[in-house]
Structure formats: C-alpha cells, structure tokens
Amino acid sequence: MDMKSLYLLIALSPLVGSVIAGLFGWAIGRRAAHVVTILGVAVSAVLSIGVLKGFLDGSTQVFNAPVYTWLTVGGFEFSVGFLVDSLTAMMLVVVTSVSLMVHIYTIGYMHEDPGYQRFFSYISLFTFSMLMLVMSNNFIQLFFGWEAVGLVSYLLIGFWFKRPTAIFANLKAFLVNRVGDFGFLLGIGLVLAYFGGSLNYSDVFAAAPALASKTIQIIPGVEWSLLTVTCILLFIGAMGKSAQFPLHVWLPDSMEGPTPISALIHAATMVTAGIFMVSRMSPLFEMSDTALNVVMVAGSITALFMGFLGVVQNDIKRVVAYSTLSQLGYMTVALGASAYSVAMFHVMTHAFFKALLFLGAGSVIMGMHHDQDMRNMGGLRKYMPITWITSLLGSLALIGTPFFSGFYSKDSIILAVEHSNLAASGFAYFAVIAGVFVTAFYSFRMYFLVFHGKERWMENHGSHHAHEGDHDDEEPSDDHHHGLGPNDKPHESPWVVTLPLALLAIPSVLIGFFAIHPLVGGEFFKGVIYTNLEAHPGLEAAMHHAHDAMAMGLHAFVTLPFWLAAAGVALAWFFYMKAPHIPAAIKQKFSGVHTLLENKYYMDELYFAVFAKGSRALGTFFWKVGDMLLIDGLLVNGSARLVGSVSRAVRKLQTGFIYSYAAVMIIGVLVLMTYWFKPLILR
C-alpha cells in the first residue's frame, strides 16, 4: 500500500463506521453499530501508531501532496491534501487512541440510551473531522475540519435534545465559536490576499519572510504589521476553539452532553485544535512579538482565573471541565513563550490523563446512579476500587507529581515561561506558578470528597443537586434513574468502562518520562515546528532539562512548583477531611468572592447584556427606524402616498366638460404669450 492510500485509510475509516451506524443503525442493531464504529477507529489507531513509529525510527518520510482538487476559480486552486510529518503523526496517535478508549467506554455508559446508534455515529464522525483537521496541508481543509468538529460538537452537546439546558449549551457553544471563526476566516483571507495567492502551508511559510516588514491600513492613516494582524486573527480562531479567555464561556456548559463526549471534546479533539493550529503556524508567529504577547496574556488569564472557578464547583464533571480550561491556558502560555513543542507535549500528556479523569468521573456517576453532586458522595473507595485508583493516578498526573506524565510537560512550560524575554512573561510566570497550587487544591478537593471521608449519599437521599440526563420534560431522552435509592449502594462499573480507565492510566503515568527527550529535548519536531531561539530563548531552558528525565524528576522535589502542589493537596485534605467547618466559614466570611466565582465572574451575564440584549436593541432600532420608518414608511409607502396625493389633485382637473378644458387651454396660451412677449412689453 502506498503512503497516500494509507493516509486515506486512516482518515476515512472512522467516516465509514459513522455513515453505517448513522444511516443503517436502525437495521443493523446496537451491537453491530458499536462494532463497526469501533473497528473503524481501531484501524485508524493501529495504522497511526505505525506511522508514528516510522517517524521515530526515521523510516517514514514527510508526506505533503494534494489528494483531490475540488475547486479552481480565478487562478486559485482549492484542494484536499495531506501533510503528514512528526507533528501530525503524534496528533494522529493521540486522537485515535483516546477516541478508541472513549468508543469502548461508551458501550457501558450509553447501553440504556435509546439514541445508542446515533451516539456512536456522532463520535466516529467527530474523530474523522479531527483527523481531517490535523492532516490538512492547506488552510481550506484546515477550515473544513475546524468547522466539522464544531458542527459535530453541537450535535453531541445537545445529544439529549429534549433537555432545554442541553439545547441552550450547544447553541452557546455554536455561537461563541462563530465569533472565533469570524476572526479565523479573516486571517485566512489575509493569507490568501498577501501570501502569493496560495493557501498551502509550505507556500505561505516560504512567502512569510519577504512580508516581515509589510504593513496594512485597517484604520486609514494607521499602519499595522501584516504578520501581526494575520497571527492575531488566526489566534482569535484558536481562542474560540480552544476556549481561551474571553471566548471560554461555552466549554463548561458543554458538560450537558453525555460523559464520553465530554472526555472526547476536552481531551484529544476539539479543544486542542487551536493549540495544534498555532504550533503549525509557528513560522508566522515567530515573526511577531506582539502576537506572541497577546497569546501569552490570554493563556495566563485562562490558566489562573479559570482554575479559581474549579474550587467552588460541586458537580464532579464541572470541576474537571474547569481543569481543562486551566490546562489549555498552560498550553497557550507555552505557545506565547515560543515553546511550541512543549505545548504539543502537554497536549499529548493532557489528552491521556484528562480523558482518564473524565471517564473516571463518568464511572463515578454510573456508580451513583447518575448523581453528579460531590456533596452526595464520599467513601466510594471501597465500593469502586478500580475507578478510585485510576482517578488517583489521573489526579496525580494533573497536578504535576514528579515522574508522572503531567509533571514533565507542566514543568517544561513553567521553565520556558520563566526564561522568556517577552513583556508579558512576568505576569505569565506568576499565573502558571499560582495555578500549580490552585490546580492541586481543586483536584484533591474533588478526590477527597468523592472517594474518602463519610458516606454521604444516605443522609442526602432525595436532595440531589446535579444529575446527568435530568430532563424537565415528561419524557426523558434516556432511561436512567437518578441518585441512589434508600436500599442502594454505589457499585463498580462494568469491564467495558474500567478497561479504558486502566489502559489510559498507563500513559498518564509513563508517557511523559519516555517522550520528553525526543519531543522537547530531541529533534522529533525538527523542520516541522520553528522557534527562533536567539529572539525567544524560553524553549532552551526546557530543552536543557529534557535531556535527562530521571534527573528532572529528582530535581523537582526541591523546586517551588512541587511544594506548591504539595501544599494544595495538604490544604484540600485538611479542609475537607479534618476540618470541613473551615471552608464553610470561609464561604460565609468571603461571600462576595464566593458569589463572584459561583457566577463565573458574571461573564455570561455580561455577554447577554452586551451582545444578546445589545444585538436585540440594535435589531429593534434597525427594524423600527430603518425598516418601518425609512423603508416602509418613507420610501415604499411614502412614495405611494405621494403618487396618490398628486393623483387626487390632478383628478380634480379632469371634469369631463369641454368648456373647462377650453378655458384651461386659453389660459395656457395667454401665459405662454405673456412669457414670449415679455421682453417687448418691458421695452
């Protein structure tokens, strides 16, 4: 099989499974639907691992070629093409392997749901969309994958479509992403207009150096750097897709979808698309310090302030969701520090431990009969031992425990930011360091509340606060009952749920140790990701430590991030295991701060007031003033009234009597004669 056919098979296998399950699921049944979709993703995963192995041992060469030309207009050619290099290969393995685990997990999680076949079709289509995005060699195909993952996420977040909150959440995700995509599309437009008329990455990167000093006028008389404007517009797209402040508001609400899709969106697919895109565009971003500062500031705010929101959440899935927001902030900060390889390294490690945490949360929800409120849990360790140990491993990876995968990528980000020379690096360093403590605190607050301490489900029976699959309508779209009954106890999940947890736990612990040297310290991304080390030296510090993973892990025990993480864990244990009255007292003492965090900094209200109400007010103005008054009132009806008035006046002159017309004619002749002979009379 030639390489072109191989890559087509990787990309299209999930699509085939999706089409079969989606169109013929009613005929082939539930079992066949999950078999065909899992088989499609498994084929892609196995082949992707082979491709990655080839890049690691040097036996596979970079593939960059068109596959299909679908439009030629005005000298421009738009085609489907694949660029498969080391960056693509890594993303292929991450996307397909995590997706495969999610597919297997879904068998157990969604087995009672009447939309079983539809769900498998959607998640397989989601995987195909992400593969097309990461394999693209041009902006048009990138945009196709970009919009496709957005569309399928809309379908998945609103999967329980009879549930009003789910419909609101998917509409919110759709609209917020359209804001980012508007900027992204403008950036692509600038590329097409100024970079030689080509949208292929290789052509654009080749043309970029000649445009380093090129300026454009957005506001007449004000010169802007073309590369800065282009990069910032492209990054606005990444802000929407990767949920960076202030376009982050859609991601927590995406929890309204079933847990498997929460894991897929948050771990390996949609939210990492923006990070991947900026890394792919590194030759452009390296030419604009202004754009890099914008990237770094957005990431810093997201990393720290979204972490604060995780502290006050009681819904187990929302804690993990805000953790995702914070970790995406870390990745974005790394991009701003020009440590693109470190950002992609964190994308990889985060994909495994975050998928593990989400699927672990889903297992807990199943064991609690779909109650999501952590205040109704406690002591689940003895009832759900596999979920407990895998969730603990995921949490340790998340907080950056030495030798765990998350430690290597997270500490590399901190090192890169610490040694960055950008203007925003000081604030960014404070944000990522403070974020270490915050992450450890909310992560182990969740861990202790769920798995340790007093068993609270009996004392809180009948007062559940958050249930996945709850519906306000009379006919819920899933068959689950919610919360433990008076005679129920939590239970471990079936093997189709616990097996993916165990398999994801392995890379969550180990992959950072083995991958840091080639990905950060080695030449795995050489010629693919470009960093100007003279202008942006932050990456050098991370590369220096990446050469010896063992020494880096041992050295971590005397560094500030380790002790901040340890302090966060210790404080969470003390607050929620030994002195639970203290958090209650703090909440009461600082009720204003707690209310601010509980209401997510009032960003939703701000957007509603400014954009929703503002848009309606603007629309009402144009409707009443522009449409009703000017167009209908003045132009259309006004002209009709004018014609009617003139007609009524003229109609009075048409009497039908000959002597009236004769009199008018005589008067007219007299007027004309007076006008003609006026000069003679005046003489």
PDB file of C-alpha atoms in Angstrom, residues 143-386:
ATOM      1  CA  PHE A 143     -11.093  25.259   7.987  1.00  0.00           C
ATOM      2  CA  PHE A 144     -13.237  22.332   6.857  1.00  0.00           C
ATOM      3  CA  GLY A 145     -12.021  20.198   9.767  1.00  0.00           C
ATOM      4  CA  TRP A 146     -12.300  23.215  12.066  1.00  0.00           C
ATOM      5  CA  GLU A 147     -15.964  23.712  11.218  1.00  0.00           C
ATOM      6  CA  ALA A 148     -16.723  19.978  11.118  1.00  0.00           C
ATOM      7  CA  VAL A 149     -15.608  19.400  14.711  1.00  0.00           C
ATOM      8  CA  GLY A 150     -17.660  22.451  15.692  1.00  0.00           C
ATOM      9  CA  LEU A 151     -20.743  21.090  13.955  1.00  0.00           C
ATOM     10  CA  VAL A 152     -20.462  17.597  15.436  1.00  0.00           C
ATOM     11  CA  SER A 153     -19.765  19.014  18.901  1.00  0.00           C
ATOM     12  CA  TYR A 154     -23.033  20.954  18.519  1.00  0.00           C
ATOM     13  CA  LEU A 155     -24.841  17.671  17.830  1.00  0.00           C
ATOM     14  CA  LEU A 156     -23.145  15.894  20.728  1.00  0.00           C
ATOM     15  CA  ILE A 157     -23.506  18.589  23.391  1.00  0.00           C
ATOM     16  CA  GLY A 158     -27.215  18.697  22.536  1.00  0.00           C
ATOM     17  CA  PHE A 159     -27.452  14.915  22.190  1.00  0.00           C
ATOM     18  CA  TRP A 160     -30.287  14.787  24.753  1.00  0.00           C
ATOM     19  CA  PHE A 161     -32.258  17.213  22.624  1.00  0.00           C
ATOM     20  CA  LYS A 162     -35.408  17.123  24.768  1.00  0.00           C
ATOM     21  CA  ARG A 163     -33.452  18.718  27.561  1.00  0.00           C
ATOM     22  CA  PRO A 164     -33.654  22.555  27.461  1.00  0.00           C
ATOM     23  CA  THR A 165     -30.290  23.057  29.192  1.00  0.00           C
ATOM     24  CA  ALA A 166     -28.571  20.856  26.598  1.00  0.00           C
ATOM     25  CA  ILE A 167     -30.093  22.823  23.722  1.00  0.00           C
ATOM     26  CA  PHE A 168     -29.002  26.081  25.365  1.00  0.00           C
ATOM     27  CA  ALA A 169     -25.474  24.705  25.877  1.00  0.00           C
ATOM     28  CA  ASN A 170     -24.968  23.540  22.311  1.00  0.00           C
ATOM     29  CA  LEU A 171     -26.354  26.803  20.918  1.00  0.00           C
ATOM     30  CA  LYS A 172     -23.988  28.718  23.200  1.00  0.00           C
ATOM     31  CA  ALA A 173     -21.012  26.637  22.022  1.00  0.00           C
ATOM     32  CA  PHE A 174     -22.040  27.159  18.406  1.00  0.00           C
ATOM     33  CA  LEU A 175     -22.416  30.941  18.702  1.00  0.00           C
ATOM     34  CA  VAL A 176     -19.238  31.556  20.713  1.00  0.00           C
ATOM     35  CA  ASN A 177     -17.236  29.505  18.233  1.00  0.00           C
ATOM     36  CA  ARG A 178     -18.697  31.544  15.376  1.00  0.00           C
ATOM     37  CA  VAL A 179     -17.110  34.630  16.956  1.00  0.00           C
ATOM     38  CA  GLY A 180     -13.709  32.955  16.944  1.00  0.00           C
ATOM     39  CA  ASP A 181     -14.248  31.546  13.468  1.00  0.00           C
ATOM     40  CA  PHE A 182     -15.018  35.016  12.123  1.00  0.00           C
ATOM     41  CA  GLY A 183     -11.532  36.144  13.152  1.00  0.00           C
ATOM     42  CA  PHE A 184     -10.044  32.900  11.842  1.00  0.00           C
ATOM     43  CA  LEU A 185     -11.694  33.388   8.454  1.00  0.00           C
ATOM     44  CA  LEU A 186     -10.428  36.978   8.241  1.00  0.00           C
ATOM     45  CA  GLY A 187      -6.921  35.703   8.963  1.00  0.00           C
ATOM     46  CA  ILE A 188      -7.207  33.129   6.176  1.00  0.00           C
ATOM     47  CA  GLY A 189      -8.453  35.917   3.900  1.00  0.00           C
ATOM     48  CA  LEU A 190      -5.318  37.980   4.614  1.00  0.00           C
ATOM     49  CA  VAL A 191      -3.163  34.933   3.868  1.00  0.00           C
ATOM     50  CA  LEU A 192      -4.897  34.466   0.520  1.00  0.00           C
ATOM     51  CA  ALA A 193      -4.631  38.178  -0.321  1.00  0.00           C
ATOM     52  CA  TYR A 194      -0.975  38.798   0.556  1.00  0.00           C
ATOM     53  CA  PHE A 195       0.948  35.495   0.684  1.00  0.00           C
ATOM     54  CA  GLY A 196       1.248  34.791  -3.026  1.00  0.00           C
ATOM     55  CA  GLY A 197      -2.300  33.653  -3.717  1.00  0.00           C
ATOM     56  CA  SER A 198      -1.787  30.190  -2.244  1.00  0.00           C
ATOM     57  CA  LEU A 199      -3.323  28.617   0.845  1.00  0.00           C
ATOM     58  CA  ASN A 200      -0.860  25.708   1.063  1.00  0.00           C
ATOM     59  CA  TYR A 201       1.173  25.838   4.254  1.00  0.00           C
ATOM     60  CA  SER A 202       4.523  25.373   2.506  1.00  0.00           C
ATOM     61  CA  ASP A 203       3.853  28.245   0.076  1.00  0.00           C
ATOM     62  CA  VAL A 204       2.660  30.551   2.856  1.00  0.00           C
ATOM     63  CA  PHE A 205       5.672  29.825   5.076  1.00  0.00           C
ATOM     64  CA  ALA A 206       8.026  30.371   2.142  1.00  0.00           C
ATOM     65  CA  ALA A 207       6.439  33.751   1.382  1.00  0.00           C
ATOM     66  CA  ALA A 208       6.383  34.958   5.017  1.00  0.00           C
ATOM     67  CA  PRO A 209       9.998  36.253   5.385  1.00  0.00           C
ATOM     68  CA  ALA A 210       9.545  38.666   2.492  1.00  0.00           C
ATOM     69  CA  LEU A 211       6.494  40.124   4.263  1.00  0.00           C
ATOM     70  CA  ALA A 212       8.186  40.675   7.639  1.00  0.00           C
ATOM     71  CA  SER A 213       8.117  44.471   7.214  1.00  0.00           C
ATOM     72  CA  LYS A 214       4.873  44.658   5.231  1.00  0.00           C
ATOM     73  CA  THR A 215       2.200  46.918   6.735  1.00  0.00           C
ATOM     74  CA  ILE A 216      -1.504  47.374   6.047  1.00  0.00           C
ATOM     75  CA  GLN A 217      -4.004  50.075   6.998  1.00  0.00           C
ATOM     76  CA  ILE A 218      -7.023  48.810   8.898  1.00  0.00           C
ATOM     77  CA  ILE A 219      -7.801  52.322  10.124  1.00  0.00           C
ATOM     78  CA  PRO A 220      -6.919  54.971   7.496  1.00  0.00           C
ATOM     79  CA  GLY A 221      -3.582  56.566   8.338  1.00  0.00           C
ATOM     80  CA  VAL A 222      -2.571  53.907  10.898  1.00  0.00           C
ATOM     81  CA  GLU A 223      -0.037  51.298   9.787  1.00  0.00           C
ATOM     82  CA  TRP A 224      -0.265  47.745  11.163  1.00  0.00           C
ATOM     83  CA  SER A 225       2.169  44.899  10.650  1.00  0.00           C
ATOM     84  CA  LEU A 226       0.600  42.398   8.236  1.00  0.00           C
ATOM     85  CA  LEU A 227       2.054  39.409  10.077  1.00  0.00           C
ATOM     86  CA  THR A 228       0.886  40.698  13.468  1.00  0.00           C
ATOM     87  CA  VAL A 229      -2.671  41.250  12.257  1.00  0.00           C
ATOM     88  CA  THR A 230      -2.743  37.875  10.480  1.00  0.00           C
ATOM     89  CA  CYS A 231      -1.427  35.985  13.520  1.00  0.00           C
ATOM     90  CA  ILE A 232      -3.799  37.695  15.951  1.00  0.00           C
ATOM     91  CA  LEU A 233      -6.787  36.957  13.694  1.00  0.00           C
ATOM     92  CA  LEU A 234      -5.745  33.312  13.401  1.00  0.00           C
ATOM     93  CA  PHE A 235      -5.324  33.185  17.172  1.00  0.00           C
ATOM     94  CA  ILE A 236      -8.844  34.554  17.670  1.00  0.00           C
ATOM     95  CA  GLY A 237      -9.984  31.366  15.952  1.00  0.00           C
ATOM     96  CA  ALA A 238      -7.859  29.383  18.401  1.00  0.00           C
ATOM     97  CA  MET A 239      -9.367  31.346  21.318  1.00  0.00           C
ATOM     98  CA  GLY A 240     -12.827  30.140  20.339  1.00  0.00           C
ATOM     99  CA  LYS A 241     -11.939  26.531  19.587  1.00  0.00           C
ATOM    100  CA  SER A 242      -9.502  26.104  22.497  1.00  0.00           C
ATOM    101  CA  ALA A 243     -11.699  28.105  24.901  1.00  0.00           C
ATOM    102  CA  GLN A 244      -9.315  30.906  25.843  1.00  0.00           C
ATOM    103  CA  PHE A 245     -10.480  33.978  27.751  1.00  0.00           C
ATOM    104  CA  PRO A 246     -12.757  35.717  26.850  1.00  0.00           C
ATOM    105  CA  LEU A 247     -14.193  33.088  24.449  1.00  0.00           C
ATOM    106  CA  HIS A 248     -14.088  30.350  27.095  1.00  0.00           C
ATOM    107  CA  VAL A 249     -17.693  30.529  28.255  1.00  0.00           C
ATOM    108  CA  TRP A 250     -19.008  27.653  26.106  1.00  0.00           C
ATOM    109  CA  LEU A 251     -16.742  24.909  27.453  1.00  0.00           C
ATOM    110  CA  PRO A 252     -18.132  24.374  30.998  1.00  0.00           C
ATOM    111  CA  ASP A 253     -21.681  24.233  29.609  1.00  0.00           C
ATOM    112  CA  SER A 254     -20.612  21.515  27.175  1.00  0.00           C
ATOM    113  CA  MET A 255     -20.901  19.183  30.184  1.00  0.00           C
ATOM    114  CA  GLU A 256     -24.578  18.921  29.293  1.00  0.00           C
ATOM    115  CA  GLY A 257     -23.615  16.249  26.780  1.00  0.00           C
ATOM    116  CA  PRO A 258     -23.027  12.628  27.857  1.00  0.00           C
ATOM    117  CA  THR A 259     -19.739  11.994  29.688  1.00  0.00           C
ATOM    118  CA  PRO A 260     -17.997  10.139  26.820  1.00  0.00           C
ATOM    119  CA  ILE A 261     -18.235  13.161  24.571  1.00  0.00           C
ATOM    120  CA  SER A 262     -17.087  15.408  27.398  1.00  0.00           C
ATOM    121  CA  ALA A 263     -13.932  13.298  27.500  1.00  0.00           C
ATOM    122  CA  LEU A 264     -13.505  13.391  23.729  1.00  0.00           C
ATOM    123  CA  ILE A 265     -14.064  17.159  23.384  1.00  0.00           C
ATOM    124  CA  HIS A 266     -11.907  18.058  26.371  1.00  0.00           C
ATOM    125  CA  ALA A 267      -9.074  15.589  25.974  1.00  0.00           C
ATOM    126  CA  ALA A 268      -7.884  14.947  22.458  1.00  0.00           C
ATOM    127  CA  THR A 269     -10.017  16.627  19.867  1.00  0.00           C
ATOM    128  CA  MET A 270     -11.838  19.914  19.594  1.00  0.00           C
ATOM    129  CA  VAL A 271     -10.156  21.990  22.303  1.00  0.00           C
ATOM    130  CA  THR A 272      -6.656  21.016  21.198  1.00  0.00           C
ATOM    131  CA  ALA A 273      -7.323  22.155  17.618  1.00  0.00           C
ATOM    132  CA  GLY A 274      -6.354  25.744  18.419  1.00  0.00           C
ATOM    133  CA  ILE A 275      -3.098  24.706  20.107  1.00  0.00           C
ATOM    134  CA  PHE A 276      -2.246  22.485  17.153  1.00  0.00           C
ATOM    135  CA  MET A 277      -3.039  25.247  14.653  1.00  0.00           C
ATOM    136  CA  VAL A 278      -0.784  27.842  16.343  1.00  0.00           C
ATOM    137  CA  SER A 279       2.032  25.276  16.574  1.00  0.00           C
ATOM    138  CA  ARG A 280       1.613  24.507  12.879  1.00  0.00           C
ATOM    139  CA  MET A 281       1.761  28.263  12.167  1.00  0.00           C
ATOM    140  CA  SER A 282       4.941  28.742  14.244  1.00  0.00           C
ATOM    141  CA  PRO A 283       6.928  30.192  11.276  1.00  0.00           C
ATOM    142  CA  LEU A 284       4.394  33.054  11.174  1.00  0.00           C
ATOM    143  CA  PHE A 285       4.022  33.644  14.915  1.00  0.00           C
ATOM    144  CA  GLU A 286       7.819  33.742  15.397  1.00  0.00           C
ATOM    145  CA  MET A 287       7.882  36.939  13.319  1.00  0.00           C
ATOM    146  CA  SER A 288       5.560  38.901  15.630  1.00  0.00           C
ATOM    147  CA  ASP A 289       6.384  39.531  19.297  1.00  0.00           C
ATOM    148  CA  THR A 290       3.133  41.487  19.582  1.00  0.00           C
ATOM    149  CA  ALA A 291       1.087  38.442  18.581  1.00  0.00           C
ATOM    150  CA  LEU A 292       3.076  36.226  20.971  1.00  0.00           C
ATOM    151  CA  ASN A 293       2.386  38.648  23.837  1.00  0.00           C
ATOM    152  CA  VAL A 294      -1.338  38.547  23.037  1.00  0.00           C
ATOM    153  CA  VAL A 295      -1.221  34.743  23.055  1.00  0.00           C
ATOM    154  CA  MET A 296       0.661  34.678  26.364  1.00  0.00           C
ATOM    155  CA  VAL A 297      -1.689  37.105  28.144  1.00  0.00           C
ATOM    156  CA  ALA A 298      -4.812  35.230  27.027  1.00  0.00           C
ATOM    157  CA  GLY A 299      -3.311  31.945  28.186  1.00  0.00           C
ATOM    158  CA  SER A 300      -2.189  33.374  31.528  1.00  0.00           C
ATOM    159  CA  ILE A 301      -5.630  34.716  32.392  1.00  0.00           C
ATOM    160  CA  THR A 302      -7.238  31.415  31.413  1.00  0.00           C
ATOM    161  CA  ALA A 303      -4.715  29.274  33.324  1.00  0.00           C
ATOM    162  CA  LEU A 304      -5.170  31.083  36.636  1.00  0.00           C
ATOM    163  CA  PHE A 305      -8.664  32.535  36.731  1.00  0.00           C
ATOM    164  CA  MET A 306     -10.433  29.502  35.290  1.00  0.00           C
ATOM    165  CA  GLY A 307      -8.649  27.407  37.908  1.00  0.00           C
ATOM    166  CA  PHE A 308     -10.209  29.542  40.637  1.00  0.00           C
ATOM    167  CA  LEU A 309     -13.649  28.595  39.334  1.00  0.00           C
ATOM    168  CA  GLY A 310     -12.890  24.899  39.826  1.00  0.00           C
ATOM    169  CA  VAL A 311     -12.569  25.484  43.577  1.00  0.00           C
ATOM    170  CA  VAL A 312     -16.270  26.304  44.082  1.00  0.00           C
ATOM    171  CA  GLN A 313     -17.833  23.649  41.821  1.00  0.00           C
ATOM    172  CA  ASN A 314     -19.869  20.798  43.308  1.00  0.00           C
ATOM    173  CA  ASP A 315     -20.674  18.997  40.049  1.00  0.00           C
ATOM    174  CA  ILE A 316     -17.896  16.429  39.513  1.00  0.00           C
ATOM    175  CA  LYS A 317     -17.835  16.937  35.740  1.00  0.00           C
ATOM    176  CA  ARG A 318     -17.640  20.718  36.016  1.00  0.00           C
ATOM    177  CA  VAL A 319     -14.557  20.502  38.240  1.00  0.00           C
ATOM    178  CA  VAL A 320     -12.816  18.502  35.508  1.00  0.00           C
ATOM    179  CA  ALA A 321     -14.143  20.934  32.878  1.00  0.00           C
ATOM    180  CA  TYR A 322     -12.609  23.965  34.598  1.00  0.00           C
ATOM    181  CA  SER A 323      -9.429  21.952  34.986  1.00  0.00           C
ATOM    182  CA  THR A 324      -9.419  21.573  31.191  1.00  0.00           C
ATOM    183  CA  LEU A 325      -9.823  25.325  30.754  1.00  0.00           C
ATOM    184  CA  SER A 326      -6.879  25.956  33.080  1.00  0.00           C
ATOM    185  CA  GLN A 327      -4.647  23.386  31.370  1.00  0.00           C
ATOM    186  CA  LEU A 328      -5.485  24.833  27.956  1.00  0.00           C
ATOM    187  CA  GLY A 329      -4.276  28.126  29.396  1.00  0.00           C
ATOM    188  CA  TYR A 330      -0.957  26.481  30.248  1.00  0.00           C
ATOM    189  CA  MET A 331      -0.620  25.212  26.677  1.00  0.00           C
ATOM    190  CA  THR A 332      -1.390  28.670  25.306  1.00  0.00           C
ATOM    191  CA  VAL A 333       1.177  30.284  27.602  1.00  0.00           C
ATOM    192  CA  ALA A 334       3.744  27.859  26.198  1.00  0.00           C
ATOM    193  CA  LEU A 335       2.782  28.938  22.681  1.00  0.00           C
ATOM    194  CA  GLY A 336       3.296  32.566  23.679  1.00  0.00           C
ATOM    195  CA  ALA A 337       6.759  31.704  25.016  1.00  0.00           C
ATOM    196  CA  SER A 338       7.569  30.183  21.589  1.00  0.00           C
ATOM    197  CA  ALA A 339       7.822  26.753  23.251  1.00  0.00           C
ATOM    198  CA  TYR A 340       5.515  25.176  20.663  1.00  0.00           C
ATOM    199  CA  SER A 341       6.997  21.703  21.117  1.00  0.00           C
ATOM    200  CA  VAL A 342       6.373  21.945  24.871  1.00  0.00           C
ATOM    201  CA  ALA A 343       2.761  22.997  24.235  1.00  0.00           C
ATOM    202  CA  MET A 344       2.251  19.975  21.977  1.00  0.00           C
ATOM    203  CA  PHE A 345       3.937  17.744  24.556  1.00  0.00           C
ATOM    204  CA  HIS A 346       1.390  18.947  27.120  1.00  0.00           C
ATOM    205  CA  VAL A 347      -1.398  18.389  24.572  1.00  0.00           C
ATOM    206  CA  MET A 348      -0.313  14.748  24.401  1.00  0.00           C
ATOM    207  CA  THR A 349       0.110  14.080  28.131  1.00  0.00           C
ATOM    208  CA  HIS A 350      -3.035  16.045  28.984  1.00  0.00           C
ATOM    209  CA  ALA A 351      -5.069  14.051  26.458  1.00  0.00           C
ATOM    210  CA  PHE A 352      -4.435  10.827  28.351  1.00  0.00           C
ATOM    211  CA  PHE A 353      -4.830  11.965  31.966  1.00  0.00           C
ATOM    212  CA  LYS A 354      -7.761  14.263  31.228  1.00  0.00           C
ATOM    213  CA  ALA A 355      -9.597  11.525  29.318  1.00  0.00           C
ATOM    214  CA  LEU A 356      -8.875   9.299  32.317  1.00  0.00           C
ATOM    215  CA  LEU A 357     -10.321  11.863  34.742  1.00  0.00           C
ATOM    216  CA  PHE A 358     -13.441  12.438  32.656  1.00  0.00           C
ATOM    217  CA  LEU A 359     -14.111   8.750  32.151  1.00  0.00           C
ATOM    218  CA  GLY A 360     -13.384   8.187  35.842  1.00  0.00           C
ATOM    219  CA  ALA A 361     -15.939  10.876  36.679  1.00  0.00           C
ATOM    220  CA  GLY A 362     -18.404   9.122  34.371  1.00  0.00           C
ATOM    221  CA  SER A 363     -17.748   5.815  36.167  1.00  0.00           C
ATOM    222  CA  VAL A 364     -18.472   7.529  39.490  1.00  0.00           C
ATOM    223  CA  ILE A 365     -21.689   8.960  38.036  1.00  0.00           C
ATOM    224  CA  MET A 366     -22.731   5.472  36.918  1.00  0.00           C
ATOM    225  CA  GLY A 367     -21.929   4.051  40.345  1.00  0.00           C
ATOM    226  CA  MET A 368     -24.002   6.810  41.950  1.00  0.00           C
ATOM    227  CA  HIS A 369     -26.936   6.092  39.595  1.00  0.00           C
ATOM    228  CA  HIS A 370     -26.267   9.309  37.668  1.00  0.00           C
ATOM    229  CA  ASP A 371     -25.971  11.690  40.581  1.00  0.00           C
ATOM    230  CA  GLN A 372     -23.150  14.162  39.843  1.00  0.00           C
ATOM    231  CA  ASP A 373     -23.121  16.209  43.060  1.00  0.00           C
ATOM    232  CA  MET A 374     -19.942  15.572  45.065  1.00  0.00           C
ATOM    233  CA  ARG A 375     -21.788  16.565  48.260  1.00  0.00           C
ATOM    234  CA  ASN A 376     -23.791  13.360  47.869  1.00  0.00           C
ATOM    235  CA  MET A 377     -20.712  11.133  47.577  1.00  0.00           C
ATOM    236  CA  GLY A 378     -17.860  10.200  49.909  1.00  0.00           C
ATOM    237  CA  GLY A 379     -16.215   6.920  50.826  1.00  0.00           C
ATOM    238  CA  LEU A 380     -16.504   5.466  47.316  1.00  0.00           C
ATOM    239  CA  ARG A 381     -13.003   3.999  47.510  1.00  0.00           C
ATOM    240  CA  LYS A 382     -14.181   0.664  48.928  1.00  0.00           C
ATOM    241  CA  TYR A 383     -17.131   0.375  46.525  1.00  0.00           C
ATOM    242  CA  MET A 384     -15.292   1.366  43.314  1.00  0.00           C
ATOM    243  CA  PRO A 385     -11.629   0.312  43.729  1.00  0.00           C
ATOM    244  CA  ILE A 386     -10.646   0.420  40.036  1.00  0.00           C
TER     245      ILE A 386
END
